[in-house]
Each structure stands twice: as structure tokens, then as C-alpha cells.
CSV table of C-alpha atoms in Angstrom, one decimal:
chain,number,residue,atom,x,y,z
Q,1,UNK,CA,-24.1,8.3,95.9
Q,2,UNK,CA,-27.9,8.3,95.5
Q,3,UNK,CA,-29.3,10.1,92.5
Q,4,UNK,CA,-29.8,13.8,93.0
Q,5,UNK,CA,-33.5,14.9,92.9
Q,6,UNK,CA,-34.4,18.3,91.5
Q,7,UNK,CA,-36.1,20.6,93.9
Q,8,UNK,CA,-39.5,20.1,92.2
Q,9,UNK,CA,-39.5,16.4,93.1
Q,10,UNK,CA,-40.9,17.1,96.6
Q,11,UNK,CA,-44.0,19.3,97.2
Q,12,UNK,CA,-46.2,21.0,94.6
Q,13,UNK,CA,-45.6,20.8,90.9
Q,14,UNK,CA,-42.9,23.3,89.7
Q,15,UNK,CA,-44.1,26.6,88.3
Q,16,UNK,CA,-42.8,27.6,84.8
Q,17,UNK,CA,-39.8,29.9,84.9
Q,18,UNK,CA,-40.5,33.5,84.2
Q,19,UNK,CA,-38.5,36.2,82.6
Q,20,UNK,CA,-37.1,39.2,84.5
Q,21,UNK,CA,-37.2,42.7,83.1
Q,22,UNK,CA,-35.4,45.6,84.7
Q,23,UNK,CA,-36.2,48.9,83.0
Q,24,UNK,CA,-35.0,52.4,84.0
Q,25,UNK,CA,-34.3,51.4,87.6
Q,26,UNK,CA,-33.2,54.3,89.7
Q,27,UNK,CA,-32.3,54.2,93.4
Q,28,UNK,CA,-31.3,56.9,95.9
Q,29,UNK,CA,-29.7,56.7,99.4
Q,30,UNK,CA,-30.2,59.7,101.7
Q,31,UNK,CA,-31.3,61.7,98.6
Q,32,UNK,CA,-28.2,60.9,96.6
Q,33,UNK,CA,-28.6,58.7,93.5
Q,34,UNK,CA,-26.8,55.3,93.6
Q,35,UNK,CA,-28.5,53.7,90.5
Q,36,UNK,CA,-29.6,55.4,87.4
Q,37,UNK,CA,-31.5,54.0,84.4
Q,38,UNK,CA,-30.5,50.4,85.0
Q,39,UNK,CA,-31.9,48.1,82.2
Q,40,UNK,CA,-31.4,44.4,81.5
Q,41,UNK,CA,-33.3,41.3,80.7
Q,42,UNK,CA,-33.2,37.7,81.9
Q,43,UNK,CA,-34.8,35.0,79.8
Q,44,UNK,CA,-36.5,32.0,81.3
Q,45,UNK,CA,-34.0,29.3,82.3
Q,46,UNK,CA,-30.9,31.3,81.3
Q,47,UNK,CA,-28.0,32.9,83.1
Q,48,UNK,CA,-27.2,36.6,83.1
Q,49,UNK,CA,-23.7,37.7,84.2
Q,50,UNK,CA,-23.9,41.1,86.0
Q,51,UNK,CA,-20.4,42.4,85.8
Q,52,UNK,CA,-18.5,45.5,87.1
Q,53,UNK,CA,-15.9,46.7,89.5
Q,54,UNK,CA,-16.6,47.3,93.2
Q,55,UNK,CA,-19.0,50.1,93.7
Q,56,UNK,CA,-20.6,49.7,90.2
Q,57,UNK,CA,-24.1,49.1,91.8
Q,58,UNK,CA,-24.4,45.4,91.2
Q,59,UNK,CA,-25.3,44.5,94.8
Q,60,UNK,CA,-27.8,47.4,94.9
Q,61,UNK,CA,-29.5,46.1,91.8
Q,62,UNK,CA,-29.7,42.7,93.4
Q,63,UNK,CA,-31.3,44.2,96.5
Q,64,UNK,CA,-34.0,45.8,94.3
Q,65,UNK,CA,-34.7,42.4,92.7
Q,66,UNK,CA,-34.9,40.6,96.0
Q,67,UNK,CA,-36.9,43.2,97.9
Q,68,UNK,CA,-34.2,44.1,100.4
Q,69,UNK,CA,-33.7,47.8,99.7
Q,70,UNK,CA,-35.9,49.0,102.6
Q,71,UNK,CA,-33.6,47.1,105.0
Q,72,UNK,CA,-30.8,49.5,104.2
Q,73,UNK,CA,-32.8,52.7,104.1
Q,74,UNK,CA,-32.7,53.4,100.4
Q,75,UNK,CA,-35.6,54.2,98.0
Q,76,UNK,CA,-36.6,53.5,94.5
Q,77,UNK,CA,-37.0,56.8,92.6
Q,78,UNK,CA,-37.8,55.4,89.1
Q,79,UNK,CA,-38.2,52.5,86.8
Q,80,UNK,CA,-39.7,49.0,87.1
Q,81,UNK,CA,-38.6,45.5,88.0
Q,82,UNK,CA,-41.1,42.8,86.6
Q,83,UNK,CA,-40.8,39.1,87.1
Q,84,UNK,CA,-43.3,36.7,85.7
Q,85,UNK,CA,-45.9,39.5,85.4
Q,86,UNK,CA,-45.3,40.6,89.0
Q,87,UNK,CA,-44.2,44.2,89.6
Q,88,UNK,CA,-41.6,43.5,92.3
Q,89,UNK,CA,-41.2,47.2,93.3
Q,90,UNK,CA,-44.9,47.4,94.2
Q,91,UNK,CA,-45.0,44.5,96.6
Q,92,UNK,CA,-45.9,45.0,100.3
Q,93,UNK,CA,-43.5,43.6,102.9
Q,94,UNK,CA,-46.0,40.8,103.6
Q,95,UNK,CA,-46.1,39.9,99.9
Q,96,UNK,CA,-42.3,39.9,99.7
Q,97,UNK,CA,-42.2,37.4,102.6
Q,98,UNK,CA,-44.2,35.0,100.4
Q,99,UNK,CA,-42.0,35.7,97.3
Q,100,UNK,CA,-38.5,35.8,98.9
Q,101,UNK,CA,-37.0,32.3,99.1
Q,102,UNK,CA,-39.9,30.7,97.2
Q,103,UNK,CA,-40.0,32.5,93.8
Q,104,UNK,CA,-36.6,34.3,94.2
Q,105,UNK,CA,-33.6,32.9,96.1
Q,106,UNK,CA,-30.5,34.8,97.1
Q,107,UNK,CA,-26.9,33.6,97.6
Q,108,UNK,CA,-25.3,36.5,99.5
Q,109,UNK,CA,-21.7,37.7,99.2
Q,110,UNK,CA,-20.5,36.9,102.7
Q,111,UNK,CA,-21.3,33.3,103.7
Q,112,UNK,CA,-19.7,33.5,107.1
Q,113,UNK,CA,-21.4,36.8,107.9
Q,114,UNK,CA,-24.8,35.4,106.7
Q,115,UNK,CA,-24.7,32.4,109.0
Q,116,UNK,CA,-25.3,32.4,112.8
Q,117,UNK,CA,-21.9,31.6,114.3
Q,118,UNK,CA,-23.3,30.1,117.5
Q,119,UNK,CA,-25.9,27.9,115.8
Q,120,UNK,CA,-25.1,24.5,114.3
Q,121,UNK,CA,-25.6,24.2,110.5
Q,122,UNK,CA,-28.4,21.6,110.9
Q,123,UNK,CA,-30.5,23.9,113.0
Q,124,UNK,CA,-30.1,26.7,110.6
Q,125,UNK,CA,-31.1,24.5,107.6
Q,126,UNK,CA,-34.1,23.1,109.5
Q,127,UNK,CA,-35.3,26.6,110.5
Q,128,UNK,CA,-35.0,27.7,106.9
Q,129,UNK,CA,-37.1,24.7,105.8
Q,130,UNK,CA,-39.7,25.4,108.4
Q,131,UNK,CA,-40.1,28.9,106.9
Q,132,UNK,CA,-39.9,28.1,103.2
Q,133,UNK,CA,-40.9,24.4,102.8
Q,134,UNK,CA,-43.0,23.5,105.9
Q,135,UNK,CA,-44.6,20.5,104.3
Q,136,UNK,CA,-41.3,18.7,103.6
Q,137,UNK,CA,-39.7,16.1,106.0
Q,138,UNK,CA,-37.0,18.4,107.3
Q,139,UNK,CA,-34.3,15.9,108.1
Q,140,UNK,CA,-34.6,14.2,104.8
Q,141,UNK,CA,-34.9,17.4,102.9
Q,142,UNK,CA,-31.9,18.9,104.7
Q,143,UNK,CA,-29.8,15.9,103.7
Q,144,UNK,CA,-31.1,16.1,100.1
Q,145,UNK,CA,-30.2,19.8,99.8
Q,146,UNK,CA,-26.6,19.1,101.0
Q,147,UNK,CA,-26.3,16.3,98.6
Q,148,UNK,CA,-27.5,18.5,95.7
Q,149,UNK,CA,-24.7,20.9,96.4
Q,150,UNK,CA,-22.1,18.1,96.7
Q,151,UNK,CA,-21.3,18.6,100.4
Q,152,UNK,CA,-19.7,15.3,101.6
Q,153,UNK,CA,-20.7,13.6,104.9
Q,154,UNK,CA,-24.0,15.5,105.3
Q,155,UNK,CA,-24.5,14.3,108.9
Q,156,UNK,CA,-21.1,15.7,109.9
Q,157,UNK,CA,-21.8,19.0,108.1
Q,158,UNK,CA,-25.2,19.4,109.8
Q,159,UNK,CA,-23.6,18.9,113.2
Q,160,UNK,CA,-20.9,21.5,112.6
Q,161,UNK,CA,-20.7,25.2,113.4
Q,162,UNK,CA,-20.2,27.6,110.4
Q,163,UNK,CA,-16.6,28.4,111.4
Q,164,UNK,CA,-15.7,24.7,111.2
Q,165,UNK,CA,-16.4,24.6,107.5
Q,166,UNK,CA,-14.1,25.8,104.7
Q,167,UNK,CA,-15.0,28.9,102.7
Q,168,UNK,CA,-16.0,26.7,99.7
Q,169,UNK,CA,-18.2,24.5,101.9
Q,170,UNK,CA,-19.9,27.5,103.5
Q,171,UNK,CA,-20.7,28.8,100.0
Q,172,UNK,CA,-22.2,25.5,99.0
Q,173,UNK,CA,-24.3,25.6,102.1
Q,174,UNK,CA,-25.5,29.1,101.2
Q,175,UNK,CA,-26.6,27.8,97.8
Q,176,UNK,CA,-28.4,24.9,99.5
Q,177,UNK,CA,-30.2,27.4,101.8
Q,178,UNK,CA,-31.2,29.5,98.8
Q,179,UNK,CA,-32.7,26.4,97.1
Q,180,UNK,CA,-34.7,25.4,100.2
Q,181,UNK,CA,-37.9,27.1,98.9
Q,182,UNK,CA,-37.6,25.8,95.4
Q,183,UNK,CA,-37.2,29.2,93.7
Q,184,UNK,CA,-37.3,29.6,89.9
Q,185,UNK,CA,-35.0,32.6,90.0
Q,186,UNK,CA,-31.6,32.5,91.8
Q,187,UNK,CA,-29.6,35.7,92.4
Q,188,UNK,CA,-26.0,34.8,93.2
Q,189,UNK,CA,-24.3,37.9,94.5
Q,190,UNK,CA,-20.5,37.4,94.0
Q,191,UNK,CA,-20.6,33.8,95.2
Q,192,UNK,CA,-17.0,33.2,94.2
Q,193,UNK,CA,-15.4,36.3,95.9
Q,194,UNK,CA,-12.6,35.5,98.4
Q,195,UNK,CA,-12.3,31.9,97.1
Q,196,UNK,CA,-9.3,30.4,95.4
Q,197,UNK,CA,-9.4,29.6,91.7
Q,198,UNK,CA,-10.1,25.9,92.1
Q,199,UNK,CA,-12.9,26.5,94.5
Q,200,UNK,CA,-14.3,29.2,92.3
Q,201,UNK,CA,-14.5,26.8,89.3
Q,202,UNK,CA,-16.3,24.3,91.5
Q,203,UNK,CA,-19.0,26.8,92.6
Q,204,UNK,CA,-19.5,28.0,89.0
Q,205,UNK,CA,-19.8,24.4,87.8
Q,206,UNK,CA,-22.3,23.6,90.6
Q,207,UNK,CA,-24.5,26.6,89.7
Q,208,UNK,CA,-24.5,25.5,86.1
Q,209,UNK,CA,-25.4,21.9,87.1
Q,210,UNK,CA,-28.3,23.1,89.3
Q,211,UNK,CA,-29.7,25.4,86.6
Q,212,UNK,CA,-29.7,22.5,84.2
Q,213,UNK,CA,-31.4,20.2,86.7
Q,214,UNK,CA,-34.1,22.6,87.9
Q,215,UNK,CA,-34.6,25.0,84.9
Q,216,UNK,CA,-34.3,28.0,87.2
Q,217,UNK,CA,-33.1,31.4,85.8
Q,218,UNK,CA,-29.9,32.7,87.4
Q,219,UNK,CA,-28.2,36.1,87.9
Q,220,UNK,CA,-24.5,35.6,88.5
Q,221,UNK,CA,-22.8,38.8,89.9
Q,222,UNK,CA,-19.1,39.2,89.7
Q,223,UNK,CA,-16.3,41.7,89.0
Q,224,UNK,CA,-14.4,39.2,86.9
Q,225,UNK,CA,-15.3,38.6,83.3
Q,226,UNK,CA,-13.2,35.4,83.4
Q,227,UNK,CA,-15.7,33.8,85.7
Q,228,UNK,CA,-18.9,34.4,83.7
Q,229,UNK,CA,-17.6,33.2,80.4
Q,230,UNK,CA,-18.3,29.6,81.3
Q,231,UNK,CA,-21.8,30.0,82.8
Q,232,UNK,CA,-23.6,33.1,81.3
Q,233,UNK,CA,-25.5,33.3,78.0
Q,234,UNK,CA,-26.0,37.0,78.5
Q,235,UNK,CA,-23.8,39.7,80.2
Q,236,UNK,CA,-24.7,43.2,81.5
Q,237,UNK,CA,-21.8,45.4,82.4
Q,238,UNK,CA,-22.4,48.0,85.1
Q,239,UNK,CA,-20.4,51.2,85.7
Q,240,UNK,CA,-21.0,53.9,88.3
Q,241,UNK,CA,-24.6,52.9,88.9
Q,242,UNK,CA,-25.8,52.2,85.4
Q,243,UNK,CA,-25.6,49.5,82.7
Q,244,UNK,CA,-23.2,50.6,80.0
Q,245,UNK,CA,-23.3,47.5,77.8
Q,246,UNK,CA,-25.4,44.3,77.6
Q,247,UNK,CA,-25.7,41.5,75.1
Q,248,UNK,CA,-24.9,37.8,74.3
Q,249,UNK,CA,-21.9,36.7,76.3
Q,250,UNK,CA,-19.8,35.6,73.2
Q,251,UNK,CA,-20.3,39.0,71.6
Q,252,UNK,CA,-19.5,41.0,74.8
Q,253,UNK,CA,-16.3,38.9,75.3
Q,254,UNK,CA,-15.0,39.1,71.8
Q,255,UNK,CA,-16.5,42.3,70.3
Q,256,UNK,CA,-17.3,44.8,73.0
Q,257,UNK,CA,-18.8,48.1,72.1
Q,258,UNK,CA,-18.0,50.1,75.2
Q,259,UNK,CA,-14.5,51.2,76.3
Q,260,UNK,CA,-15.1,50.2,79.9
Q,261,UNK,CA,-16.0,46.6,78.9
Q,262,UNK,CA,-12.9,46.5,76.6
Q,263,UNK,CA,-10.8,47.8,79.6
Q,264,UNK,CA,-12.2,45.1,81.9
Q,265,UNK,CA,-11.3,42.4,79.3
Q,266,UNK,CA,-7.7,43.8,79.0
Q,267,UNK,CA,-7.4,43.8,82.8
Q,268,UNK,CA,-8.3,40.2,83.4
Q,269,UNK,CA,-5.5,38.4,85.4
Q,270,UNK,CA,-5.6,35.4,82.9
Q,271,UNK,CA,-4.3,37.8,80.2
Q,272,UNK,CA,-1.2,38.9,82.1
Q,273,UNK,CA,2.2,37.8,80.9
Q,274,UNK,CA,4.6,36.3,83.5
Q,275,UNK,CA,6.6,39.1,85.1
Q,276,UNK,CA,4.5,41.9,83.4
Q,277,UNK,CA,2.4,44.5,85.2
Q,278,UNK,CA,-1.3,43.9,85.2
Q,279,UNK,CA,-3.3,46.2,83.0
Q,280,UNK,CA,-5.4,48.7,85.0
Q,281,UNK,CA,-8.0,51.4,84.3
Q,282,UNK,CA,-6.6,54.8,85.4
Q,283,UNK,CA,-8.6,57.0,87.7
Q,284,UNK,CA,-11.7,56.4,89.8
Q,285,UNK,CA,-15.4,56.1,88.9
Q,286,UNK,CA,-17.2,59.5,89.2
Q,287,UNK,CA,-20.0,59.2,91.7
Q,288,UNK,CA,-23.6,59.8,90.5
Q,289,UNK,CA,-25.0,63.2,91.4
Q,290,UNK,CA,-28.0,65.2,90.3
Q,291,UNK,CA,-27.3,67.3,87.3
Q,292,UNK,CA,-24.0,65.7,86.3
Q,293,UNK,CA,-23.5,66.0,82.5
Q,294,UNK,CA,-22.0,63.6,80.1
Q,295,UNK,CA,-20.8,60.0,80.2
Q,296,UNK,CA,-19.8,58.7,83.6
Q,297,UNK,CA,-16.7,57.0,82.1
Q,298,UNK,CA,-15.5,60.0,80.1
Q,299,UNK,CA,-12.7,61.0,82.6
Q,300,UNK,CA,-11.2,57.6,82.3
Q,301,UNK,CA,-11.9,56.8,78.6
Q,302,UNK,CA,-9.3,57.0,75.8
Q,303,UNK,CA,-12.0,57.7,73.3
Q,304,UNK,CA,-13.7,60.6,75.1
Q,305,UNK,CA,-14.7,63.6,73.1
Q,306,UNK,CA,-16.4,66.9,73.9
Q,307,UNK,CA,-19.8,65.2,73.2
Q,308,UNK,CA,-19.0,62.5,75.8
Q,309,UNK,CA,-18.3,65.1,78.4
Q,310,UNK,CA,-21.5,67.1,77.6
Q,311,UNK,CA,-24.2,64.5,76.8
Q,312,UNK,CA,-25.2,61.2,78.4
Q,313,UNK,CA,-25.1,58.5,75.8
Q,314,UNK,CA,-28.2,56.3,75.4
Q,315,UNK,CA,-28.1,52.5,75.7
Q,316,UNK,CA,-28.4,52.0,72.0
Q,317,UNK,CA,-28.7,48.9,69.8
Q,318,UNK,CA,-25.4,47.7,68.3
Q,319,UNK,CA,-26.6,44.3,66.9
Q,320,UNK,CA,-29.1,41.6,67.7
Q,321,UNK,CA,-29.7,41.9,71.5
Q,322,UNK,CA,-26.5,43.9,71.9
Q,323,UNK,CA,-26.7,47.4,73.4
Q,324,UNK,CA,-24.0,49.9,74.4
Q,325,UNK,CA,-24.1,53.4,76.0
Q,326,UNK,CA,-21.2,55.0,74.1
Q,327,UNK,CA,-21.1,57.8,71.5
Q,328,UNK,CA,-18.0,56.1,69.9
Q,329,UNK,CA,-19.2,52.4,70.1
Q,330,UNK,CA,-18.1,51.8,66.5
Q,331,UNK,CA,-14.5,52.8,67.4
Q,332,UNK,CA,-14.0,50.4,70.3
Q,333,UNK,CA,-11.5,47.8,69.3
Q,334,UNK,CA,-12.4,44.1,69.3
Q,335,UNK,CA,-10.8,41.9,72.0
Q,336,UNK,CA,-7.4,40.6,70.8
Q,337,UNK,CA,-6.5,36.9,71.1
Q,338,UNK,CA,-5.2,37.3,74.6
Q,339,UNK,CA,-8.5,38.7,75.7
Q,340,UNK,CA,-10.7,36.1,74.0
Q,341,UNK,CA,-12.7,33.7,76.2
Q,342,UNK,CA,-10.5,31.0,77.6
Q,343,UNK,CA,-7.2,32.7,76.7
Q,344,UNK,CA,-4.5,32.2,79.3
Q,345,UNK,CA,-6.7,29.8,81.4
């Protein structure tokens, strides 16, 4: 196999990576809030794991970062998203067309739904390159991208239709397409969902390898804390449209300071004993609504008090770089040995 060349090798000199800052982001759909006061940071060259159960708002936050909110008819009602000194929420559609794919790449959730089923892979790759990297020799660059993501027999893959590839191969193809414009920020929106465990590990390892080779910053979105422990330096936990805890990954995984994070750790499949029922969080998330009082998690929380039901807790400092939105953060038990990173794997 020939040596893999980082994306900066062809074309213009690579720009320095830039930090992402999301502060107080609020989004509404048809007048109803779907995100509220979302805050997190991504340092240059690092990986942030954005974690939460289905409906927590992870994908909506990704759409705000990648300029795709207007495509689904939702509006930003507050906050800011800044990347490398650029106010992403203030960009015009024309400016976004220059940013998307070049500065910010996206790996979407559904690889099969994101590819044209009646167009061969090679044509889709070349059309992406014509848009994002017009100066590159497209055939050579297409083969290079497939080699970067370890897709075997590039010529055969380029001549196939999407349905002829396995789920893992399609996901690697989506990563290759996301890298076509040499972005310095990659947003991977649940790239391991619907894949078996072995393939999941392969995708996670690939993203870690690409980040090391290119220096790009990465947001890795998932509902499974077990997945992010091997790739993310930082974790932000979302619940019911807001971030309830954020901080260094080792701290979040061993010493959480929010009951929801602690419940997610206890519910990890790798923790389960053979023949025992999986741990679950009772109840359902309360939807965001104007004027709702108290903590969104209060109805499901074993630590909830009258204060929790009456007052919204701020995202307060718990330690260096560690913040939690919980009135009883000090009472949240540390993860036990079964919940610790790598346990049961």
C-alpha cells in the first residue's frame, strides 16, 4: 500500500485549526423551542464527544454548526456559534457555500440516504471534488481519498452503486466525501449508529487516525458513552435540548456531576452482567416549552428536590474545565468499577 498523504499535501497550504465556541445557542421550530442555552467548546486539533439519548438535540446543534438549519425550517433565537473568529450564525447562504465542505465537513447519520442510489460512487466522488477541490486531478484525488479511509480495491468501489457496498464501507465513503474539501473541522453525526461493534471500532479508529494525520478538530456525536471514551478528550452531555454537563472525558466518565450522565454510564451495555436486565432511565424527557420551570431532568432524577422543580440550574463550574447544570452536583455518586472506562469491554 502506498503511503497515505494528508489532505494538505495537494492544493494550498493548510490553514491553522481554529477553536469552536458555542454559547447560549437557542433554536426554535414552528415557534417551539428545540434547543436552549447550549454551550460547549472545542479546542484546536481536539475531539469533543457530544453525547445524549435520541431527541436530546445533538443533531440540531450539528445543523447549527454546519449552516443547515434553514433547510429544515427552523430559526436561531439566541446565542452564538463562532469558529476561528467567524460568526457562523451571521453567514449568508453564499458565504456558507464557501465554508461548508472546505472549512467545516459533515459526516451525516444515514450513509445510504445521503448517497444517490442510481449514481455510481465514482461519479459522486468526482462531482464532490469538482465543487470542493476543483484544482485537484479528480481521478487521482478520488483514489487518494478512498485510500485514506482504507477502502480496499478503490477502482472497484468507484465503479459500484451505494447499495452494493456494506454499511461500514458506505460510512467510510461518507468520511472520504467529507474530507474532499480539506476541512479543518469535521462534524461526525452518529457515524457508528446501525453498525455492528467491530465495524464501530474500525470507524472510531479511522477518525482518530485521520485527526492525527491532518490536525483537524472533530465533533463526534453519539448516544453511547462507550464509543467516545477512546476518541474524545472532551465530552458534552445533552439532555432535552440543552447541555447538562461538560468537561474532560476522563472526569466525565469516572466522576460525573450530573445524575443524567451518571445514569447514562450505568446504562451502558458493556456494564451489563450476563442474564441481567439492562439498566434503564425511567420516564421520558420533558419537551422544551416556553415558561417551563425547573430542571428538565427533575421528573426522572433520584436526587430531585423542590428547588430542582422550581429553578433552572446554571451550568456551573465543578472543577478545571468541568461544568454541570445540577443543584445537587456534589451528591452525584462517582462511577463504580463496572462503569469505569473500558470496563466490560
